[in-house]
Coordinates of C-alpha atoms in Angstrom, one line a residue:
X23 CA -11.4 -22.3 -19.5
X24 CA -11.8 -22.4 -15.9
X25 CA -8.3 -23.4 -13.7
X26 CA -9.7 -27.0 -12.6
X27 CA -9.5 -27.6 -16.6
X28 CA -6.3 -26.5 -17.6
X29 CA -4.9 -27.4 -13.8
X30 CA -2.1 -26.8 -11.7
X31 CA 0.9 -27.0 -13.9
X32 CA -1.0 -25.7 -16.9
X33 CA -2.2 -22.6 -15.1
X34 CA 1.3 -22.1 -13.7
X35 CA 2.7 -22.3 -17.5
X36 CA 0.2 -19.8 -18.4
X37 CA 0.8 -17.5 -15.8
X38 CA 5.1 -17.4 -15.8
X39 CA 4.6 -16.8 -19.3
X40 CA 3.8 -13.3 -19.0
X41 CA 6.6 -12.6 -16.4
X42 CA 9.4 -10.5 -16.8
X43 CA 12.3 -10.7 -14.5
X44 CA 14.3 -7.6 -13.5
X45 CA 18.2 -7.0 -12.6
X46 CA 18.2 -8.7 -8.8
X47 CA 16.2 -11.4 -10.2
X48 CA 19.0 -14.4 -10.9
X49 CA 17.5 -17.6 -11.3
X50 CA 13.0 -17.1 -11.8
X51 CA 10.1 -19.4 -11.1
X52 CA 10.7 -23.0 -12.8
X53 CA 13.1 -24.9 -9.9
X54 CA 12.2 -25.4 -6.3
X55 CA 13.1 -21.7 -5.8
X56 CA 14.0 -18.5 -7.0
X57 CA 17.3 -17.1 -6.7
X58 CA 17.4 -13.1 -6.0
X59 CA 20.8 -11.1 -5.2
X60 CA 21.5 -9.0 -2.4
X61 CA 24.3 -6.7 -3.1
X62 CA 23.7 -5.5 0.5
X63 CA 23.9 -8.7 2.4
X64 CA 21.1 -8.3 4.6
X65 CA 17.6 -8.7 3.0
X66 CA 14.4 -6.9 3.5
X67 CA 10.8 -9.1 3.9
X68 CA 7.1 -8.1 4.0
X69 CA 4.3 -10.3 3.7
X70 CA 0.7 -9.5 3.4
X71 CA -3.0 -11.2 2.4
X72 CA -5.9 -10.5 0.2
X73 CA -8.8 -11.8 0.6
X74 CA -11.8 -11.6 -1.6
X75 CA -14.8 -10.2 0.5
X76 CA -12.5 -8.6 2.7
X77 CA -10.0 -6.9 0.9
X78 CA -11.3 -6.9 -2.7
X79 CA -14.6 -7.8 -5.0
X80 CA -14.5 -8.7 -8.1
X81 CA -17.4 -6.8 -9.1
X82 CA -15.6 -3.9 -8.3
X83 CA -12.3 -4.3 -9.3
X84 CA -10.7 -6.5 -12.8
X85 CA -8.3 -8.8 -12.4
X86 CA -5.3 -6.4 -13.5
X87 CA -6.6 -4.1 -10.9
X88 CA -6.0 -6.2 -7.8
X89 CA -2.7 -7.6 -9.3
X90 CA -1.0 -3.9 -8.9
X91 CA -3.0 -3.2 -5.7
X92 CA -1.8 -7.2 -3.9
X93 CA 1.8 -5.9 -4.9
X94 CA 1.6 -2.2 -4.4
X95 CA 0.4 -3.1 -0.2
X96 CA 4.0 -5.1 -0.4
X97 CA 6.3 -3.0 -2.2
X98 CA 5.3 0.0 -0.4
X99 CA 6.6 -1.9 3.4
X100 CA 9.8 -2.1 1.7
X101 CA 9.8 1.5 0.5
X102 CA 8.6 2.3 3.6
X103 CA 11.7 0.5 5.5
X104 CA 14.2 2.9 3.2
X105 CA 15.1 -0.3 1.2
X106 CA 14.1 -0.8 -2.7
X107 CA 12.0 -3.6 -3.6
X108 CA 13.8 -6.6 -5.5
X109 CA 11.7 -9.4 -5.5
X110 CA 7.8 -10.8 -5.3
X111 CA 6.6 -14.0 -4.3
X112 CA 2.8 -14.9 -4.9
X113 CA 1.2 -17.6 -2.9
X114 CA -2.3 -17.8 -5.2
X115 CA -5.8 -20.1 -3.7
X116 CA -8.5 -20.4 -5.9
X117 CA -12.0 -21.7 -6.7
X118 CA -11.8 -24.3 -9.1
X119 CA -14.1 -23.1 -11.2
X120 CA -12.4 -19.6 -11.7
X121 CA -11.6 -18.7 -15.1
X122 CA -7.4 -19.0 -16.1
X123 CA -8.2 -15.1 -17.6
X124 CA -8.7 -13.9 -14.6
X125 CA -5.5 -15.2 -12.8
X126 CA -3.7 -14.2 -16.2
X127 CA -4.7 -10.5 -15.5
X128 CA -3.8 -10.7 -11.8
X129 CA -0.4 -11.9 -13.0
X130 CA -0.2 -9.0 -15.5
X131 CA -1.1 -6.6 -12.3
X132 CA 1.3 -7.9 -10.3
X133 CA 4.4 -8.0 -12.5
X134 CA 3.2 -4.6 -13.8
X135 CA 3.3 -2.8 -10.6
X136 CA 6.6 -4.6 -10.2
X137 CA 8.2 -3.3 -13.1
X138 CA 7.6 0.1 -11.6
X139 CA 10.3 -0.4 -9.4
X140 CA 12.2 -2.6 -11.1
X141 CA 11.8 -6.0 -9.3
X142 CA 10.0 -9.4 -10.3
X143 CA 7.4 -11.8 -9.3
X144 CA 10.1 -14.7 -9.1
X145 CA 7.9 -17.6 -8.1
X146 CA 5.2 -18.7 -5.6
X147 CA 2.3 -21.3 -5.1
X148 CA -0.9 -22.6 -6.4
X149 CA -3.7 -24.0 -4.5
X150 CA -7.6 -24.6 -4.4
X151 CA -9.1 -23.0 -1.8
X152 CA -13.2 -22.0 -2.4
X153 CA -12.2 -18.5 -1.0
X154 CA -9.7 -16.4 -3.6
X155 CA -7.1 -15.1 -1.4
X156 CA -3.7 -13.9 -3.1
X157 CA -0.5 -13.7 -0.4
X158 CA 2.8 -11.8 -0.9
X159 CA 5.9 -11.7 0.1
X160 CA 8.2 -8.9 -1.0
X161 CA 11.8 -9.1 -0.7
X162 CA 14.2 -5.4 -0.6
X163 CA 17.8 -4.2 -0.7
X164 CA 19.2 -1.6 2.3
X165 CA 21.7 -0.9 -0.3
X166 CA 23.9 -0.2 2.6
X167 CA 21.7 1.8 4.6
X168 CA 20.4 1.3 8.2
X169 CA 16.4 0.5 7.9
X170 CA 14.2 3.3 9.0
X171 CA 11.9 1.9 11.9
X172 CA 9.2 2.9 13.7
X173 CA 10.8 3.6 16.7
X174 CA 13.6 6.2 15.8
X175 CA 10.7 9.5 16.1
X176 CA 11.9 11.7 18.5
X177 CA 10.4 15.2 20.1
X178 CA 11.1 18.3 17.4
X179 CA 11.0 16.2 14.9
X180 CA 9.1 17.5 11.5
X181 CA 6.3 14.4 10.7
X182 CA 5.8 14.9 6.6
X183 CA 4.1 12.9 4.0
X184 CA 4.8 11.6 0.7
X185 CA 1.7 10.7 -1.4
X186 CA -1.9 11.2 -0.9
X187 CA -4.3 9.6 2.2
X188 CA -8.2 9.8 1.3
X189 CA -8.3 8.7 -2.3
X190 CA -8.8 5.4 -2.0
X191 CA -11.1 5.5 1.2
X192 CA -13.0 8.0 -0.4
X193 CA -13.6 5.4 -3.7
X194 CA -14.2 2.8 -1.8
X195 CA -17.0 4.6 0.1
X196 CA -18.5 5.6 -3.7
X197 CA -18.1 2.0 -4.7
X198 CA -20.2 0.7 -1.1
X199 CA -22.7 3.0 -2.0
X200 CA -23.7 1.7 -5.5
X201 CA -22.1 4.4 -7.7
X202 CA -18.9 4.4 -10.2
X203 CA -17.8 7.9 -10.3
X204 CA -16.1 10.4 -9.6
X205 CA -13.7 8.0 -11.3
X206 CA -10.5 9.6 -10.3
X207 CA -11.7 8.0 -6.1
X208 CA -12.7 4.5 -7.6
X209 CA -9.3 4.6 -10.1
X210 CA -7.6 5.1 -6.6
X211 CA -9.0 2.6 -4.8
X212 CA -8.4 0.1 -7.9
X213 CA -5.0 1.3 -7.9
X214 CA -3.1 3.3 -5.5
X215 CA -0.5 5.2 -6.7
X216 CA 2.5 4.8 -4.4
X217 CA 5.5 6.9 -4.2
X218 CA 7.9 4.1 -4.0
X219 CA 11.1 6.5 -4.7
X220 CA 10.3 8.5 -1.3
X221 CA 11.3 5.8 0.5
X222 CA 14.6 5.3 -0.1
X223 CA 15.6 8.9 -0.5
X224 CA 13.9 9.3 3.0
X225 CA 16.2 7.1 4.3
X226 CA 19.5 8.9 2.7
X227 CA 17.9 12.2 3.8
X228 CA 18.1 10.8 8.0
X229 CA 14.8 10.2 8.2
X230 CA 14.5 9.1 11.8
X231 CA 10.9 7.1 11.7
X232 CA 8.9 5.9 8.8
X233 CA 5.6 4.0 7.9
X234 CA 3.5 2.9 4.8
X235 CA -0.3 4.7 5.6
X236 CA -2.1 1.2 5.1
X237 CA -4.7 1.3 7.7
X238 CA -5.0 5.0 7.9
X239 CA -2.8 7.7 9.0
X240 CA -3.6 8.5 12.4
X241 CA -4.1 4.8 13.2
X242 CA -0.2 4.2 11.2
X243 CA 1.1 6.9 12.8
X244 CA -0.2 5.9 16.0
X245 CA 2.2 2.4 16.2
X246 CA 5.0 5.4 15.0
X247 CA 4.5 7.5 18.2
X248 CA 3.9 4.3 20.4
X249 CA 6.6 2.8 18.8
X250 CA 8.9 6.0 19.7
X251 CA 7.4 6.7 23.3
X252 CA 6.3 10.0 21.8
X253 CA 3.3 12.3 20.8
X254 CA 2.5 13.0 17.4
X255 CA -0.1 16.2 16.5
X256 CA -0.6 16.6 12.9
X257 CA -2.1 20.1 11.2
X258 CA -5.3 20.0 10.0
X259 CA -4.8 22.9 7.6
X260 CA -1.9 20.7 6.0
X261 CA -4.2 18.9 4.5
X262 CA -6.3 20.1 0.9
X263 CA -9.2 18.5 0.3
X264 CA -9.5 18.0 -3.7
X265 CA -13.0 19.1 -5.5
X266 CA -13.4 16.0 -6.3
X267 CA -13.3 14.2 -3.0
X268 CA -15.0 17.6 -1.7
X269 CA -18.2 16.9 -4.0
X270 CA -18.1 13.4 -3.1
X271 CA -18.3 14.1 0.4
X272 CA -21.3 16.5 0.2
X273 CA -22.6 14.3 -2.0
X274 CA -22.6 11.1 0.7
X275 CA -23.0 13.2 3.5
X276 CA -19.2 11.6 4.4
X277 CA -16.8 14.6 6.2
X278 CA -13.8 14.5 3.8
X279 CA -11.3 14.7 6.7
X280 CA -12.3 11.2 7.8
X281 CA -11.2 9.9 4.4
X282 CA -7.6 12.3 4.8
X283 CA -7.4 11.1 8.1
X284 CA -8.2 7.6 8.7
X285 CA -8.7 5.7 5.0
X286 CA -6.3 3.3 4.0
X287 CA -5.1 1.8 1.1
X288 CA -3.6 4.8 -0.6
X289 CA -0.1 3.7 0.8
X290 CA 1.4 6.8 1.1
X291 CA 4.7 7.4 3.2
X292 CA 4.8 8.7 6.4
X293 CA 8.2 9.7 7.6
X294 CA 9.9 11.9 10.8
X295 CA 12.9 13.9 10.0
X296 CA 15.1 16.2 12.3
X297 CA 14.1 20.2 12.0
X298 CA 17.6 20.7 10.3
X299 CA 16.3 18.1 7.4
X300 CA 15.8 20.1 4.0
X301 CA 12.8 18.4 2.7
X302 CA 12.5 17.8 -0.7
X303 CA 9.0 18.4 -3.0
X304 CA 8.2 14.9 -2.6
X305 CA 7.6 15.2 1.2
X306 CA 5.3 18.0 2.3
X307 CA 5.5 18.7 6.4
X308 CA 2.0 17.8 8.2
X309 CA 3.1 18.2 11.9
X310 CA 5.7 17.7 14.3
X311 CA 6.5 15.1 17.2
X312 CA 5.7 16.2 20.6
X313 CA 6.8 14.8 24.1
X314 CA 3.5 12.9 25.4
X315 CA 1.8 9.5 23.5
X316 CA -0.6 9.0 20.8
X317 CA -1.8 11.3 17.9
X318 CA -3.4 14.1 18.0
X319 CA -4.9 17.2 15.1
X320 CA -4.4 20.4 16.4
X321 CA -3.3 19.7 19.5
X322 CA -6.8 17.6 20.4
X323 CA -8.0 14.1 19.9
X324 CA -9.3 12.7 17.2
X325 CA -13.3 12.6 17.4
X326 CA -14.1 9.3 14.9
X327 CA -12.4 6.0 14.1
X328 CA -8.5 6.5 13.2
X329 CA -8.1 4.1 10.8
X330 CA -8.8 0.2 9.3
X331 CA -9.0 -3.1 11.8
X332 CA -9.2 -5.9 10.7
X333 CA -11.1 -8.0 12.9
X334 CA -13.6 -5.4 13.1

């Protein structure tokens, strides 16, 4: 059954049904909008776009699969801001001809991934479109805090990280080149595994600068230390490079450090916090802030491309 035979209202039956809807989520899809508390008053908003070809394949990845990665690039902004996610909304264009299982799986990703943190896909919009492109907007809770920007670095700092850079880069490159394993690299880049929790205990802990590593770390970090007016020089050596990704390298003739260092879509945490700061398992210590501007490993530049554009 492809989506032009079942059509719009069908497919949006089909899809709601396998929704769940989580504490903040008061009134879900079915009116002419959702209705999503905010204990906090103030309201937390990301939005971002996948777009098959330049985001995702099909070939390489299932439905399910780019479900939990379209709302694990959103949920991880508002992570990343020191809020906790609430709330999803899922803008959905389509070929007509595309099969109603397939957006039934991407439905199942998203409300999956979701559920992690407890919020809900609360409602959205259908459209046709002959390119598949899938747009979210997440909504978050402060839950009283102040939001942790990208400007609040400042010289002294400690720069750590919570969750893993080069996994996903490092299956995307196996996936380019023809190959399906290792499968731990491809399972990463079909599904990042984002440490949405860091976050918010970032921001309790006075983290004073934070970022979701999207497009890389040094380029992520980069808008951190231009956002700051500071310099930011990470520790090589704080970074292990896994036998698996090792292999893979020498394998590809790929030098693993450009994974660690530039790939994206892992969406890890990046966070500053003040030398007195105590910091926890969760967040292990890669470098420091520095007066000057941009980032730097070991006190040098960086010799290769810091991270994803995309318009290039």
């Amino acid at each position: 059954m492809t989506v032009a035979g079942v059509g719009e209202f069908g497919l949006i039956d089909r899809v709601t049904a396998r929704l769940t809807h989580g504490q903040s989520c008061l009134l879900g899809p079915g009116d002419d909008a959702a209705v999503v508390a905010a204990p906090d008053r103030r309201v937390v908003a990301s939005t971002d776009v996948l777009v098959e070809g330049r985001h995702f394949r099909r070939d390489w990845s299932g439905a399910v699969d780019v479900g939990h990665r379209a709302a694990a690039a959103n949920l991880a902004d508002i992570a990343a801001m020191g809020a906790t996610p609430t709330a999803l909304l899922v803008a959905l264009c389509m070929p007509a001809d595309l099969d109603t299982a397939w957006a039934e799986g991407l439905a199942d990703g998203l409300g999956a991934e979701a559920a992690l943190v407890g919020a809900s896909v609360v409602g959205g919009d259908m459209s046709a479109s002959p390119t598949l492109t899938i747009a979210v907007t997440a909504l978050g809770d402060l839950d009283g805090r102040a939001p942790v920007v990208r400007s609040g670095a400042r010289p002294g700092d400690v720069v750590a990280l919570a969750g893993r850079t080069g996994w996903a880069a490092a299956g995307l490159t196996v996936l380019s080149r023809g190959f399906r394993t290792p499968r731990l690299l491809v399972e990463a880049y079909r599904r990042p595994e984002v440490p949405y929790a860091a976050g918010p205990h970032a921001a309790r802990l006075g983290a004073t600068a934070m970022i979701d590593v999207s497009d890389g770390l040094l380029a992520d970090l980069g808008h951190v230390a231009r956002a700051s007016g500071v310099g930011i020089d990470l520790h090589r050596d704080a970074f292990e490079v896994p036998r698996q990704m090792r292999d893979a390298a020498q394998a590809l003739g790929v030098d693993p450090y450009s994974w660690i260092l530039a790939g994206g879509d892992d969406h890890a945490l990046a966070a500053t916090f003040p030398r007195s700061v105590a910091l926890p398992a969760e967040w292990r210590p890669i470098g420091r802030v520095v007066e000057g501007d941009g980032v730097t490993v070991d006190g040098a530049g960086y010799d290769g491309p810091a991270g994803w554009d995309h318009f290039r």
